[in-house]
Coordinates of N, CA and C in Angstrom, one line a residue:
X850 N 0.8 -1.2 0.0 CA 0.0 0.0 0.0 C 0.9 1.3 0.0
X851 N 2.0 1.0 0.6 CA 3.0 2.7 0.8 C 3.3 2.5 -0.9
X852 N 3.7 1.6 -1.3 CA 4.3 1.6 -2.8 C 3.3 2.1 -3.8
X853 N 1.9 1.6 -3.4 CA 0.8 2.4 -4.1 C 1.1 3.7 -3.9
X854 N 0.8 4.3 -2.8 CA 0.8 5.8 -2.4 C 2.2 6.4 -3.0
X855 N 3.3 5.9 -2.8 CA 4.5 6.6 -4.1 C 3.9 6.3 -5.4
X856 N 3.3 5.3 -5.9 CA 3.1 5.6 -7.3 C 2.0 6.9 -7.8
X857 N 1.2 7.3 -6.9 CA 0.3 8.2 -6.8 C 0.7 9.7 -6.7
X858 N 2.1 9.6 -5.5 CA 2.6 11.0 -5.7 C 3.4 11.3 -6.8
X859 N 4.2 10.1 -7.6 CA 4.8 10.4 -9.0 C 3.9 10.7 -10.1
X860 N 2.5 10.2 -10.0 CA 2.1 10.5 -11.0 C 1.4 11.7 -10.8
X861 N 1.0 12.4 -9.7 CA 1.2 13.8 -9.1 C 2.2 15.1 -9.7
X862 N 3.3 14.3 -9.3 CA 4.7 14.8 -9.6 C 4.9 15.0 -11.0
X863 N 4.9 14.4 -11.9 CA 4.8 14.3 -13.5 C 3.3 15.0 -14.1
X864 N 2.3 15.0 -13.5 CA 0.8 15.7 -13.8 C 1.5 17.3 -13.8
X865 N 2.2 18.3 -12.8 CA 2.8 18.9 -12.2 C 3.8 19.2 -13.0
X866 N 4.5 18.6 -14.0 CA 5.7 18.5 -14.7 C 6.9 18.9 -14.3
X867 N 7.0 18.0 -13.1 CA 8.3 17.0 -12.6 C 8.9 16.1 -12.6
X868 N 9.5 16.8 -14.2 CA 10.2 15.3 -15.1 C 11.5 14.6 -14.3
X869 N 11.7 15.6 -13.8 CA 13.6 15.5 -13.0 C 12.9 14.6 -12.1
X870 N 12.0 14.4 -11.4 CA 11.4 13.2 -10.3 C 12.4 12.0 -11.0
X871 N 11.7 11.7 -12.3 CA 12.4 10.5 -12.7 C 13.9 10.1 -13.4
X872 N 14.3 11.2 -13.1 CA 15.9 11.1 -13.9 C 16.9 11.3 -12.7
X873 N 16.2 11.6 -11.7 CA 17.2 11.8 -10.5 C 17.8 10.4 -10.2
X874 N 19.3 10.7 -9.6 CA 19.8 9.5 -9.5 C 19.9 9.2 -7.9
X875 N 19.6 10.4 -6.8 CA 19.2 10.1 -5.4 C 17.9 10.1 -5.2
X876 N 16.4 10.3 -6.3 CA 15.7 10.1 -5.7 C 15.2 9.4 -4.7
X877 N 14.4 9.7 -3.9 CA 13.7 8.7 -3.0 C 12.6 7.8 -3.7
X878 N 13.0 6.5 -3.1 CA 11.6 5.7 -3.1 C 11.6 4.9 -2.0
X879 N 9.7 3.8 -2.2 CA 9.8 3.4 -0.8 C 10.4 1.8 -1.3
X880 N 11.1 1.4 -0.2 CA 11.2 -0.2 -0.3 C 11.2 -0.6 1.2
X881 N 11.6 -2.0 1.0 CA 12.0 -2.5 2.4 C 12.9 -2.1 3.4
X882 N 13.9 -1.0 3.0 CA 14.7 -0.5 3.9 C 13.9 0.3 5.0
X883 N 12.5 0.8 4.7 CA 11.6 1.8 5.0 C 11.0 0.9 6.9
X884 N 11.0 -0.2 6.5 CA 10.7 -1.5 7.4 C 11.2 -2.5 8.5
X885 N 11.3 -2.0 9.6 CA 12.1 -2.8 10.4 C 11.4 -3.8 11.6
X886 N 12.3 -4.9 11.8 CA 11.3 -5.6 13.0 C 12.1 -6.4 14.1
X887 N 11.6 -7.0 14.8 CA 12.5 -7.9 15.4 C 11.9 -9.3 15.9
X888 N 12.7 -10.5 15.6 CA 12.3 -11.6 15.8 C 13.2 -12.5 16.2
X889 N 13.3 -13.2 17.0 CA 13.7 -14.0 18.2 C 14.1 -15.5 16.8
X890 N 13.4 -16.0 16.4 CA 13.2 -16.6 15.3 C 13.8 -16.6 14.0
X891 N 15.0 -17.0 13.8 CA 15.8 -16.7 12.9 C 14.8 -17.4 11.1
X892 N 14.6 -18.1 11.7 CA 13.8 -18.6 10.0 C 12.5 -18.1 9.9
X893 N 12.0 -17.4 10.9 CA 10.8 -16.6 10.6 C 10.9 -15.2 10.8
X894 N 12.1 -14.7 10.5 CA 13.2 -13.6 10.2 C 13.1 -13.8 8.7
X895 N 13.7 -14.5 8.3 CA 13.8 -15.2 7.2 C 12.8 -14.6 5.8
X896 N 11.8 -15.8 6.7 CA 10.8 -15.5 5.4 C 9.8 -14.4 5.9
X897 N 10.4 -13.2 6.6 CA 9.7 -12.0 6.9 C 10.4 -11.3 6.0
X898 N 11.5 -11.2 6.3 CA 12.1 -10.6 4.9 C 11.8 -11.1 3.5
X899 N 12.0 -12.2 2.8 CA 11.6 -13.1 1.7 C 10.2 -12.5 1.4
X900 N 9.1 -12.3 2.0 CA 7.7 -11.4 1.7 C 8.0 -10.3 1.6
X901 N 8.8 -9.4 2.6 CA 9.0 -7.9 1.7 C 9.6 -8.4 0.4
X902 N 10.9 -8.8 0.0 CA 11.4 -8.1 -0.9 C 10.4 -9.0 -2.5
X903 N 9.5 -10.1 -1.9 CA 8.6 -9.9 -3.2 C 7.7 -9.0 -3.2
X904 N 7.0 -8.5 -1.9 CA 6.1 -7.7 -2.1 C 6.6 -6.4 -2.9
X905 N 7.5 -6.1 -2.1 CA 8.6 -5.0 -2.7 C 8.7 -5.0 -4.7
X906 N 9.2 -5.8 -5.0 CA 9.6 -6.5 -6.3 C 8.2 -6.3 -6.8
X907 N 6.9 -6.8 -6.6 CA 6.2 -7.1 -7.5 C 5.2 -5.2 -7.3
X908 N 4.9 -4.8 -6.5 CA 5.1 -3.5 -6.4 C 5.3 -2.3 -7.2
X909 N 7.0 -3.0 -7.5 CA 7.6 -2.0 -8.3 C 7.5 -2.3 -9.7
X910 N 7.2 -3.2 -9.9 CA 7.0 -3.4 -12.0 C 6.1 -3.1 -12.1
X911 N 4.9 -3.4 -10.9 CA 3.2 -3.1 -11.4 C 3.3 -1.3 -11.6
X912 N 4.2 -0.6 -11.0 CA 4.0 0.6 -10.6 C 5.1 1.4 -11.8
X913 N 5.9 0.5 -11.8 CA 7.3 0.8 -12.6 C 7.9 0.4 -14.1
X914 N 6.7 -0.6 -14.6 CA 6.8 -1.2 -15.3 C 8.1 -2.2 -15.5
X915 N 9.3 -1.8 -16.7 CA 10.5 -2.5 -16.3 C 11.6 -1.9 -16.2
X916 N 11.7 -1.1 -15.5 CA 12.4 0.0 -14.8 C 12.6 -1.1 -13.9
X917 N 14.2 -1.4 -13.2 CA 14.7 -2.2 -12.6 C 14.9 -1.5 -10.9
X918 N 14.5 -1.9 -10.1 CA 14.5 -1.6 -8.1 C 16.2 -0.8 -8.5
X919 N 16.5 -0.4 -7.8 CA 18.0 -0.1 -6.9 C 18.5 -1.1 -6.0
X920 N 19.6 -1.7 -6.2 CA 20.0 -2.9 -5.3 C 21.1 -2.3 -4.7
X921 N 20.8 -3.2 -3.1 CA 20.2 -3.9 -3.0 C 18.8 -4.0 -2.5
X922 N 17.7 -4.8 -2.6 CA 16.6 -5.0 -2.3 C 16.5 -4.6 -1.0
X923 N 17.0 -5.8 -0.1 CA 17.2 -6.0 1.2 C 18.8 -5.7 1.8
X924 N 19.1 -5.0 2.5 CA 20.0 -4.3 2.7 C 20.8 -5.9 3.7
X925 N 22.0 -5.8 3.8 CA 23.2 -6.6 4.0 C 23.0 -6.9 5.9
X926 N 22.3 -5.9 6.7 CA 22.2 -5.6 7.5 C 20.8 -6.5 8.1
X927 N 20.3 -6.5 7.2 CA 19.1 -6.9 7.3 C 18.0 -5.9 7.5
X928 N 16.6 -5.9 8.0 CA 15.5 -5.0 7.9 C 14.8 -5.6 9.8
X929 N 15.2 -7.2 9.7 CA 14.3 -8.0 10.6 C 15.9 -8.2 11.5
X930 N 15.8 -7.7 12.4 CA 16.8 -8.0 13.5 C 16.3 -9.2 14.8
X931 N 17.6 -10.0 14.5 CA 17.5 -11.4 14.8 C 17.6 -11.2 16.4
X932 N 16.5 -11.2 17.2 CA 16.9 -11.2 19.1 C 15.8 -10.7 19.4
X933 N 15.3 -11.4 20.6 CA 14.5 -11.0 21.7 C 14.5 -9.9 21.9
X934 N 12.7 -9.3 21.5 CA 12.7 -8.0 21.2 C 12.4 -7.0 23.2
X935 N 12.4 -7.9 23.8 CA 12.3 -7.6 25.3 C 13.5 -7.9 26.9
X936 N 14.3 -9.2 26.0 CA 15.0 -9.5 26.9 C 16.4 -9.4 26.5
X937 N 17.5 -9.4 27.0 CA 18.6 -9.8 26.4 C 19.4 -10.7 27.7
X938 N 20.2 -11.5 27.6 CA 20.6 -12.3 28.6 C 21.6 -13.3 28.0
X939 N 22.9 -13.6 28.5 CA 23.9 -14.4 28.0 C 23.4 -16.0 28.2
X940 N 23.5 -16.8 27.1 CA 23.8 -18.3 27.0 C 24.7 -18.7 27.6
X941 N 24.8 -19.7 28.4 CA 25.6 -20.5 28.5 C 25.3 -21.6 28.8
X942 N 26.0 -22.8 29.3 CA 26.0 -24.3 29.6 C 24.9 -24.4 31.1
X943 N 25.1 -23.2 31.7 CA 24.6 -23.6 33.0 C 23.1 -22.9 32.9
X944 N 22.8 -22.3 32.1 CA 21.3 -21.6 31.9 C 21.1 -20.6 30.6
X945 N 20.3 -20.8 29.9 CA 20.4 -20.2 28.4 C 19.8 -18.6 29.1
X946 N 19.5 -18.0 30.4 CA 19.4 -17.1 30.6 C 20.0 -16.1 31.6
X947 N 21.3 -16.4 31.8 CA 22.7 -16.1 32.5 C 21.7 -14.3 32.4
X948 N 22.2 -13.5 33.5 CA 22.5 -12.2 33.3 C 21.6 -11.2 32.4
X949 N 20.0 -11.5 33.0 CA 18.7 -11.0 32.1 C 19.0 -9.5 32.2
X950 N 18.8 -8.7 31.5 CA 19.0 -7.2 31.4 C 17.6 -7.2 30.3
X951 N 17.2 -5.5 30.3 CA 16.5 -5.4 29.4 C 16.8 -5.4 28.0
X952 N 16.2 -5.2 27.0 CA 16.9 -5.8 25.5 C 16.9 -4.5 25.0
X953 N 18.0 -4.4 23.9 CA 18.3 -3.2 23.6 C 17.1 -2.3 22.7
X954 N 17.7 -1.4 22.5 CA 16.1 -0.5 22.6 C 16.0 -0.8 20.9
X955 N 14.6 -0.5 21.0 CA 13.9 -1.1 19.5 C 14.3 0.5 18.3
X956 N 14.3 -0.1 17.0 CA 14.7 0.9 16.1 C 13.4 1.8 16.0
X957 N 14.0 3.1 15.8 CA 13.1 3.8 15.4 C 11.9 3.9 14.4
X958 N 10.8 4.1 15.0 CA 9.6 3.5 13.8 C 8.5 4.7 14.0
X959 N 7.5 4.8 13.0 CA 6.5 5.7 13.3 C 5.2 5.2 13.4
X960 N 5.2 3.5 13.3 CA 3.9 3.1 14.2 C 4.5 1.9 14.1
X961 N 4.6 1.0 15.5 CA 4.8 -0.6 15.3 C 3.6 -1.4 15.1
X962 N 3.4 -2.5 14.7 CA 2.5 -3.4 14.5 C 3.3 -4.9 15.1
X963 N 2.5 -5.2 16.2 CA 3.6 -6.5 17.0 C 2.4 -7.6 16.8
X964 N 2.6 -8.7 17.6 CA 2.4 -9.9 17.7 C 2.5 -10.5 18.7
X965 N 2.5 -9.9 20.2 CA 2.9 -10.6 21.3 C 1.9 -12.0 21.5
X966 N 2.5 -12.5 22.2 CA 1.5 -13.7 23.0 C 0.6 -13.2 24.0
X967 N -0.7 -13.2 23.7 CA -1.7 -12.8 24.4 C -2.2 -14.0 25.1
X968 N -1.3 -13.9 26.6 CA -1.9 -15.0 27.1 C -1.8 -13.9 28.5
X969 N -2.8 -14.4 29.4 CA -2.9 -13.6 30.5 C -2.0 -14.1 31.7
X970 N -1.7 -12.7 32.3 CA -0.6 -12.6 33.4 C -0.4 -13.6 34.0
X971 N -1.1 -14.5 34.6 CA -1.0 -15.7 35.1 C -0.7 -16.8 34.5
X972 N -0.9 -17.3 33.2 CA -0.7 -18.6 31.9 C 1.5 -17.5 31.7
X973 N 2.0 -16.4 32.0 CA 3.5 -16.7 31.1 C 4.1 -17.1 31.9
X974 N 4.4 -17.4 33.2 CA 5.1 -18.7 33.4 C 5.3 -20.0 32.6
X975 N 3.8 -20.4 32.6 CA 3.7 -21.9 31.7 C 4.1 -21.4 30.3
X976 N 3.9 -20.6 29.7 CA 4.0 -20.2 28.4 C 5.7 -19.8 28.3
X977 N 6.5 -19.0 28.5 CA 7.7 -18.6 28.6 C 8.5 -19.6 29.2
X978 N 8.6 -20.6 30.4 CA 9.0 -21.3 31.2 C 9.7 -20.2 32.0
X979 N 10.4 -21.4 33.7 CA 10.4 -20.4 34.9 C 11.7 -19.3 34.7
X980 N 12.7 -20.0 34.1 CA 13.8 -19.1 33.7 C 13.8 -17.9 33.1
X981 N 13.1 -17.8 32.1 CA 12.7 -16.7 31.2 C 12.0 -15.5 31.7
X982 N 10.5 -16.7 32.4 CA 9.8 -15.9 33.5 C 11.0 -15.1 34.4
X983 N 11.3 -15.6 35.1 CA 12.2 -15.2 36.1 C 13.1 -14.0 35.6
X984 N 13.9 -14.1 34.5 CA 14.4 -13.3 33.9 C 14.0 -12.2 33.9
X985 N 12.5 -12.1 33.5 CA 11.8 -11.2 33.0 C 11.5 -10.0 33.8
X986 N 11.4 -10.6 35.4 CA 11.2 -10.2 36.7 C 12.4 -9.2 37.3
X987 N 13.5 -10.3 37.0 CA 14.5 -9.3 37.0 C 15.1 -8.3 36.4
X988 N 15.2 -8.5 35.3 CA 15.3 -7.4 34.6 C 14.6 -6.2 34.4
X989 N 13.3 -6.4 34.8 CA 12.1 -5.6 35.1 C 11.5 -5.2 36.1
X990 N 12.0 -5.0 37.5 CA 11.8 -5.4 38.5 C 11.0 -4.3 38.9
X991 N 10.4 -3.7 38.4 CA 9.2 -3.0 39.0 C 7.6 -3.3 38.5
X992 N 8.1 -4.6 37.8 CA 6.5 -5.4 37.6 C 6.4 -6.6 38.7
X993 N 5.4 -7.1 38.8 CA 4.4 -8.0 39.9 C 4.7 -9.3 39.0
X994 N 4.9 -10.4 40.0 CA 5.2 -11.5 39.7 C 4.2 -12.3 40.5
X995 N 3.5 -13.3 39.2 CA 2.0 -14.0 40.1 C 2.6 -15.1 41.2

């Protein structure tokens, strides 16, 4: 939909006779770099990115004809950052949640759209297990633990 809405202000832009819109070599457009997220889940990182950059892709020919994207698509850095978007805490052999701290602060965005586990205050013990829980407490320690 944002890809729509750039193809709307170009043809705006060109109605307007703002030929240089299209010959500029820093123009702006929108892609996936626009998009950021975070997921714990490395292969559902994966194919979160793999859906932008077709959505992205198919987007841009419908809009662009065959006018080729600017690469790269998906930037080397990634878009979807791989880690626990609330905890951060060291692995090791004696507990995968050594040393719970809060998780580094989220990239800047102008509306998130999340996905938490909506399970009530009482069920994230069972849901997270006691470590995690525990973690969570600590690192947070000005929230109520059931």
């Amino acid at each position: 939909m944002i890809k729509e809405l750039e193809g709307e202000v170009v043809s705006a832009l060109l109605d307007l006779g703002d030929i240089e819109y299209l010959h500029g070599e820093d123009t702006p457009t929108v892609g996936p770099q626009q998009f950021r997220g975070i997921e714990l889940n490395s292969h559902a990182a994966d194919i979160s990115e793999l859906v932008l950059w077709l959505a992205y892709l198919q987007s841009h020919y419908t809009i662009n004809g065959r006018v080729p994207p600017s690469e790269p698509i998906i930037p080397e850095d990634h878009v979807i950052e791989r880690r626990d978007a609330i905890l951060d805490y060291d692995v090791t052999a004696e507990s995968p949640y050594r040393n719970p701290r809060p998780a580094a602060p989220w990239p800047k965005a102008g509306f998130i759209v999340g996905n938490p586990p909506f399970a009530r205050t009482n069920k994230l013990r069972s849901l997270f297990g006691d470590e995690y829980f525990d973690g969570l407490h600590s690192a947070y320690q000005d929230t109520n633990s059931p």
